[in-house]
C-alpha cells in the first residue's frame, strides 16, 4: 500500500547511522544458543489464491503438516517462500501470522535480509517486533561490497536479535568467505550460517565452532553426519518432512539418502522454487497459481514426479482431498501480485 511504502521510506530516512563494527566478543544470548540446536528447518512455500494474494488457509495446512512431522523451524519468506516477490507489508504480515498461529510449536525465522543495508535493518527490526525468533541475513547481491562492507551490513541486522547468515554465492554472486564469518561469529546474536558451499566449507567452519546448516539438500545428510553440520535448511522437507527429520535426527542412513536423491534432483532441475511449487500444487496443497517470473514445471517433469513420489511413498507427503495429480498446463495461472486481479 502507499501508506506502508511511505512509512518504510520515512523509517529508512530516520534509521541510525551504521558505525564501525564492534569487535568486542559478547556471550551468546540464551535464545541464540537454543537456535543452534535445531536440526531441521524448512524453507516454507508461500501459496497464493486465484487472485494472487497470499493464501493463509493453504499456508496453515502446509505448516501443520510440517509440525506434525517434526520440523523445528520455518524460514518465512525465504527464496523458496518468494520473499523477493512479496511486498514488505505482505512479508511482515506473514511473519506475524506464522508466529501468532504456530509460535508455541515451531521457531519462526524471518528472511529479512536484503541488498540495501538500511532497508534490511528496518525489515529486521520490524520482523522482531512482529514476533520472529530469528532473522535470515544475506550479503548484498548485485550491488556487491568489500569484506568490511559485508561485515558492517550483516552486523546492522544482527544488532536487533538472533540471526542466521545465508551464504549462497550461486544467487548473490559473492562468497561470504570464512574470514568474514570469523569477524562476526562472536556477536551475541550470531546463530550460525546456512552454507551452500559444500562439505569442505561446512567442515572448516564447524571445526572453528560455527554452527552450520547445509543449504544443499542433496549433500545435507553427509554434511550432518560426516562434516559437522548441525542440520539442514531444506526445500525437500516441504514434500517429505518426516523423512528429512529421520536423516537429520536419526543415525546415518545412506539407504534413505540414496532413495531421496532422485527427488532432490527433480526439485532443482529448474531454478528453485519452480519444482517445489509445482509439486505442492500437484499434491493439492496449494492452488496452481504462480507469481511471475516463476512458472510451472513441464508436463513431462510432472509425470515423472508422480512416479518419484509413489516410489518414495505417498504416505510421507502432504496431500489435499484429490491427492497427487499430474495437472494439465491449462490448470496453472500466472499473476503479478494480489493487486493485479
Coordinates of C-alpha atoms in Angstrom, one line a residue:
X1 CA 0.0 0.0 0.0
X2 CA 1.0 3.6 -0.4
X3 CA 0.8 4.1 3.3
X4 CA 3.1 1.2 4.0
X5 CA 5.6 2.4 1.4
X6 CA 5.6 5.9 2.9
X7 CA 6.1 4.5 6.4
X8 CA 9.0 2.4 5.2
X9 CA 10.5 5.4 3.4
X10 CA 10.3 7.5 6.5
X11 CA 11.9 4.9 8.6
X12 CA 14.7 4.4 6.1
X13 CA 15.4 8.1 6.2
X14 CA 15.5 8.1 10.0
X15 CA 17.5 5.0 10.6
X16 CA 20.6 5.4 12.8
X17 CA 23.9 5.7 11.0
X18 CA 25.8 2.5 11.0
X19 CA 29.1 2.9 12.8
X20 CA 32.2 0.8 12.7
X21 CA 31.6 -2.8 13.7
X22 CA 32.1 -3.7 17.3
X23 CA 34.7 -6.4 17.8
X24 CA 34.2 -7.0 21.5
X25 CA 33.1 -10.6 21.9
X26 CA 29.9 -11.0 23.9
X27 CA 28.5 -14.2 25.3
X28 CA 25.8 -15.6 23.0
X29 CA 22.3 -15.0 24.3
X30 CA 20.2 -17.9 25.5
X31 CA 17.9 -17.6 22.5
X32 CA 20.9 -17.8 20.2
X33 CA 22.2 -20.9 21.9
X34 CA 18.8 -22.6 21.7
X35 CA 18.5 -21.9 17.9
X36 CA 21.9 -23.5 17.3
X37 CA 20.4 -26.9 18.4
X38 CA 17.7 -27.0 15.7
X39 CA 18.5 -29.7 13.1
X40 CA 15.6 -29.4 10.6
X41 CA 14.4 -26.1 9.3
X42 CA 12.1 -25.9 6.3
X43 CA 12.2 -23.0 3.8
X44 CA 8.5 -22.9 3.6
X45 CA 6.4 -22.3 0.5
X46 CA 4.1 -19.3 0.2
X47 CA 0.9 -20.3 -1.6
X48 CA -1.4 -18.0 -3.4
X49 CA -5.1 -17.7 -4.0
X50 CA -6.6 -17.4 -7.5
X51 CA -6.4 -13.6 -7.3
X52 CA -2.7 -13.7 -6.5
X53 CA -2.9 -12.9 -2.8
X54 CA -1.2 -15.0 -0.1
X55 CA -3.4 -18.0 0.7
X56 CA -3.3 -18.2 4.5
X57 CA -5.5 -21.2 4.9
X58 CA -3.3 -23.2 2.5
X59 CA -0.2 -21.9 4.2
X60 CA -1.6 -23.0 7.6
X61 CA -2.3 -26.5 6.2
X62 CA 1.3 -26.8 4.9
X63 CA 2.7 -25.6 8.3
X64 CA 0.5 -28.0 10.2
X65 CA 2.0 -30.9 8.2
X66 CA 5.5 -29.6 8.9
X67 CA 4.9 -29.5 12.7
X68 CA 3.3 -33.0 12.7
X69 CA 6.4 -34.4 11.1
X70 CA 9.0 -32.9 13.5
X71 CA 10.2 -29.8 11.6
X72 CA 11.7 -27.4 14.2
X73 CA 11.8 -24.1 12.4
X74 CA 10.4 -22.4 9.3
X75 CA 12.1 -19.9 7.1
X76 CA 9.3 -17.5 6.3
X77 CA 9.6 -15.5 3.0
X78 CA 12.9 -17.1 2.0
X79 CA 13.9 -17.7 -1.6
X80 CA 11.6 -20.8 -1.6
X81 CA 8.9 -18.7 0.1
X82 CA 9.3 -16.0 -2.5
X83 CA 10.1 -13.2 -0.1
X84 CA 11.5 -11.2 -3.0
X85 CA 8.1 -11.3 -4.7
X86 CA 6.2 -10.2 -1.6
X87 CA 5.7 -6.6 -0.6
X88 CA 7.2 -5.8 2.8
X89 CA 3.7 -5.4 4.1
X90 CA 2.9 -9.0 3.0
X91 CA 6.2 -10.3 4.2
X92 CA 6.0 -8.9 7.7
X93 CA 2.3 -9.8 7.9
X94 CA 3.2 -13.4 7.1
X95 CA 5.9 -13.5 9.8
X96 CA 3.4 -12.1 12.3
X97 CA 0.7 -14.6 11.2
X98 CA 3.0 -17.6 11.4
X99 CA 4.2 -16.5 14.9
X100 CA 0.6 -16.0 16.2
X101 CA -0.7 -19.3 14.8
X102 CA 2.3 -21.6 15.4
X103 CA 4.9 -19.8 17.5
X104 CA 4.4 -22.1 20.5
X105 CA 5.2 -25.2 18.4
X106 CA 7.9 -24.1 16.0
X107 CA 10.6 -21.5 15.7
X108 CA 10.0 -18.7 13.2
X109 CA 12.9 -17.4 11.1
X110 CA 12.1 -14.4 9.0
X111 CA 14.0 -13.7 5.9
X112 CA 14.5 -10.0 6.5
X113 CA 17.9 -9.6 4.9
X114 CA 18.5 -7.8 1.6
X115 CA 20.8 -5.9 -0.7
X116 CA 20.1 -2.5 0.8
X117 CA 21.5 -2.3 4.3
X118 CA 19.1 0.3 5.6
X119 CA 16.1 -1.5 4.2
X120 CA 17.2 -4.8 5.6
X121 CA 17.8 -3.2 9.0
X122 CA 14.3 -1.7 9.1
X123 CA 12.8 -5.0 8.0
X124 CA 14.7 -7.0 10.6
X125 CA 13.7 -4.7 13.4
X126 CA 10.1 -4.9 12.3
X127 CA 10.4 -8.7 11.9
X128 CA 11.4 -9.0 15.6
X129 CA 8.6 -6.6 16.5
X130 CA 6.2 -8.9 14.6
X131 CA 7.4 -11.9 16.7
X132 CA 10.0 -13.7 14.7
X133 CA 12.6 -15.7 16.7
X134 CA 15.5 -15.2 14.3
X135 CA 16.4 -13.4 11.1
X136 CA 18.0 -14.8 8.0
X137 CA 20.5 -12.3 6.7
X138 CA 22.2 -12.3 3.3
X139 CA 25.1 -10.4 2.0
X140 CA 24.4 -7.6 -0.6
X141 CA 23.7 -9.2 -4.0
X142 CA 24.1 -7.5 -7.4
X143 CA 25.5 -4.4 -5.6
X144 CA 28.4 -6.2 -4.1
X145 CA 30.7 -4.7 -1.5
X146 CA 34.0 -5.3 0.2
X147 CA 34.7 -7.8 3.0
X148 CA 34.5 -5.0 5.5
X149 CA 31.2 -3.8 4.0
X150 CA 29.7 -7.3 4.3
X151 CA 30.6 -7.4 8.0
X152 CA 29.0 -4.0 8.6
X153 CA 26.0 -4.9 6.5
X154 CA 25.4 -8.1 8.5
X155 CA 26.0 -6.6 11.9
X156 CA 23.4 -3.9 11.1
X157 CA 20.9 -6.7 11.2
X158 CA 22.4 -8.8 14.0
X159 CA 22.0 -5.9 16.4
X160 CA 18.3 -6.5 16.6
X161 CA 18.3 -10.1 17.6
X162 CA 19.4 -13.7 16.7
X163 CA 20.4 -14.1 13.0
X164 CA 21.5 -16.9 10.7
X165 CA 23.8 -15.7 7.9
X166 CA 23.0 -17.1 4.4
X167 CA 25.9 -17.8 2.1
X168 CA 24.7 -18.7 -1.4
X169 CA 27.2 -17.4 -4.0
X170 CA 25.1 -19.0 -6.8
X171 CA 22.4 -16.4 -6.1
X172 CA 24.4 -13.4 -4.7
X173 CA 27.5 -13.7 -6.9
X174 CA 29.8 -13.2 -3.9
X175 CA 31.1 -15.7 -1.4
X176 CA 31.0 -14.9 2.3
X177 CA 34.4 -16.2 3.0
X178 CA 35.3 -17.9 6.3
X179 CA 37.4 -15.0 7.4
X180 CA 34.3 -12.8 7.2
X181 CA 32.4 -15.3 9.3
X182 CA 35.2 -15.2 11.9
X183 CA 34.8 -11.5 12.2
X184 CA 31.2 -11.8 13.3
X185 CA 31.0 -15.3 15.0
X186 CA 31.4 -13.9 18.5
X187 CA 28.5 -11.5 18.1
X188 CA 25.9 -12.2 20.8
X189 CA 23.2 -12.7 18.2
X190 CA 25.2 -14.7 15.7
X191 CA 23.4 -18.1 15.4
X192 CA 25.3 -19.6 12.6
X193 CA 25.4 -20.0 8.8
X194 CA 23.2 -21.5 6.1
X195 CA 26.1 -22.6 4.0
X196 CA 25.8 -23.6 0.3
X197 CA 29.5 -24.0 -0.5
X198 CA 29.5 -27.7 0.3
X199 CA 31.1 -30.2 2.7
X200 CA 34.6 -28.8 2.8
X201 CA 33.4 -25.3 3.8
X202 CA 31.0 -26.7 6.4
X203 CA 33.7 -28.8 8.0
X204 CA 36.1 -25.8 8.0
X205 CA 33.5 -23.6 9.8
X206 CA 32.3 -26.3 12.1
X207 CA 35.8 -27.1 13.2
X208 CA 36.1 -23.5 14.3
X209 CA 32.9 -23.6 16.4
X210 CA 30.5 -22.2 13.9
X211 CA 27.0 -23.8 13.7
X212 CA 26.2 -24.6 10.1
X213 CA 23.1 -25.8 8.3
X214 CA 23.5 -27.2 4.8
X215 CA 21.8 -25.3 2.1
X216 CA 22.1 -28.2 -0.3
X217 CA 19.5 -30.9 0.3
X218 CA 21.4 -33.5 -1.8
X219 CA 24.5 -33.0 0.5
X220 CA 22.8 -32.4 3.8
X221 CA 22.8 -36.0 5.1
X222 CA 26.6 -36.4 4.8
X223 CA 27.1 -32.8 5.9
X224 CA 25.2 -33.6 9.0
X225 CA 26.7 -37.0 9.9
X226 CA 30.3 -36.6 8.5
X227 CA 31.2 -33.0 8.1
X228 CA 29.9 -31.4 11.3
X229 CA 26.7 -29.6 10.2
X230 CA 24.1 -29.1 12.8
X231 CA 21.4 -29.9 10.2
X232 CA 19.7 -28.5 7.1
X233 CA 17.6 -25.6 5.9
X234 CA 15.6 -27.7 3.4
X235 CA 13.4 -27.3 0.4
X236 CA 12.7 -31.0 0.1
X237 CA 11.2 -31.0 3.6
X238 CA 8.2 -29.2 2.1
X239 CA 7.4 -32.5 0.4
X240 CA 8.8 -35.3 2.8
X241 CA 9.4 -33.6 6.2
X242 CA 9.3 -36.8 8.1
X243 CA 12.0 -38.4 6.0
X244 CA 14.2 -35.3 6.2
X245 CA 13.7 -35.5 10.0
X246 CA 15.0 -39.0 10.0
X247 CA 18.0 -38.0 8.0
X248 CA 18.8 -35.2 10.5
X249 CA 17.9 -36.7 13.8
X250 CA 18.4 -40.5 13.2
X251 CA 21.6 -42.3 12.8
X252 CA 23.4 -42.2 9.5
X253 CA 21.1 -43.7 6.8
X254 CA 22.8 -43.9 3.4
X255 CA 20.0 -46.0 2.0
X256 CA 17.3 -43.4 2.7
X257 CA 19.5 -40.6 1.5
X258 CA 20.1 -42.5 -1.8
X259 CA 16.3 -43.1 -2.1
X260 CA 15.7 -39.4 -1.9
X261 CA 18.5 -38.4 -4.4
X262 CA 16.2 -38.5 -7.4
X263 CA 13.7 -36.2 -5.6
X264 CA 16.4 -33.7 -4.8
X265 CA 17.5 -33.7 -8.4
X266 CA 13.9 -33.3 -9.6
X267 CA 13.2 -30.4 -7.3
X268 CA 16.3 -28.5 -8.5
X269 CA 16.2 -29.3 -12.2
X270 CA 14.6 -25.9 -12.7
X271 CA 15.6 -23.0 -10.5
X272 CA 14.1 -23.2 -7.1
X273 CA 11.2 -22.7 -6.2
X274 CA 9.7 -23.9 -9.5
X275 CA 9.9 -27.6 -8.6
X276 CA 8.6 -27.4 -5.1
X277 CA 5.8 -25.0 -6.1
X278 CA 4.7 -27.3 -8.9
X279 CA 4.8 -30.4 -6.7
X280 CA 2.8 -28.9 -3.8
X281 CA 0.2 -27.8 -6.4
X282 CA 0.1 -31.3 -7.8
X283 CA -0.4 -32.6 -4.3
X284 CA -3.3 -30.3 -3.8
X285 CA -1.7 -28.3 -1.0
X286 CA -1.6 -25.0 -3.0
X287 CA -3.7 -23.5 -5.7
X288 CA -1.9 -23.8 -9.1
X289 CA -1.1 -20.1 -9.1
X290 CA 2.3 -18.7 -9.8
X291 CA 3.6 -15.2 -9.2
X292 CA 5.8 -14.3 -12.1
X293 CA 8.6 -14.7 -13.0
X294 CA 8.0 -18.3 -11.8
X295 CA 6.1 -20.8 -13.9
X296 CA 5.2 -24.5 -13.8
X297 CA 7.4 -27.4 -14.5
X298 CA 6.8 -29.2 -17.8
X299 CA 4.2 -32.0 -18.1
X300 CA 7.0 -34.5 -18.7
X301 CA 8.5 -33.4 -15.3
X302 CA 5.1 -33.6 -13.6
X303 CA 4.5 -37.1 -14.8
X304 CA 8.0 -38.1 -13.6
X305 CA 7.3 -36.6 -10.2
X306 CA 4.2 -38.8 -9.7
X307 CA 6.3 -41.9 -10.2
X308 CA 9.1 -40.5 -8.0
X309 CA 6.7 -39.8 -5.1
X310 CA 5.0 -43.2 -5.5
X311 CA 8.4 -44.9 -5.2
X312 CA 9.2 -43.0 -2.1
X313 CA 5.8 -43.5 -0.6
X314 CA 2.9 -41.0 -0.8
X315 CA 2.2 -41.5 2.9
X316 CA 5.2 -39.3 3.6
X317 CA 3.8 -36.4 1.6
X318 CA 1.1 -33.8 2.4
X319 CA -1.9 -34.0 0.2
X320 CA -5.2 -32.3 -0.4
X321 CA -8.6 -34.1 -1.0
X322 CA -7.8 -35.2 -4.5
X323 CA -4.3 -36.5 -3.8
X324 CA -1.4 -36.3 -6.2
X325 CA -2.2 -35.3 -9.8
X326 CA -0.2 -34.5 -12.9
X327 CA -2.4 -31.5 -13.7
X328 CA -2.8 -30.0 -17.2
X329 CA -0.9 -27.0 -18.4
X330 CA -4.2 -25.1 -18.6
X331 CA -4.8 -25.7 -14.8
X332 CA -2.0 -23.2 -14.0
X333 CA -2.4 -19.5 -13.7
X334 CA 0.2 -16.7 -13.6
X335 CA -0.2 -13.4 -11.7
X336 CA 1.9 -10.4 -10.9
X337 CA 0.7 -10.0 -7.3
X338 CA -2.6 -9.7 -5.4
X339 CA -3.2 -6.1 -6.8
X340 CA -3.5 -7.1 -10.4
X341 CA -6.6 -9.3 -10.3

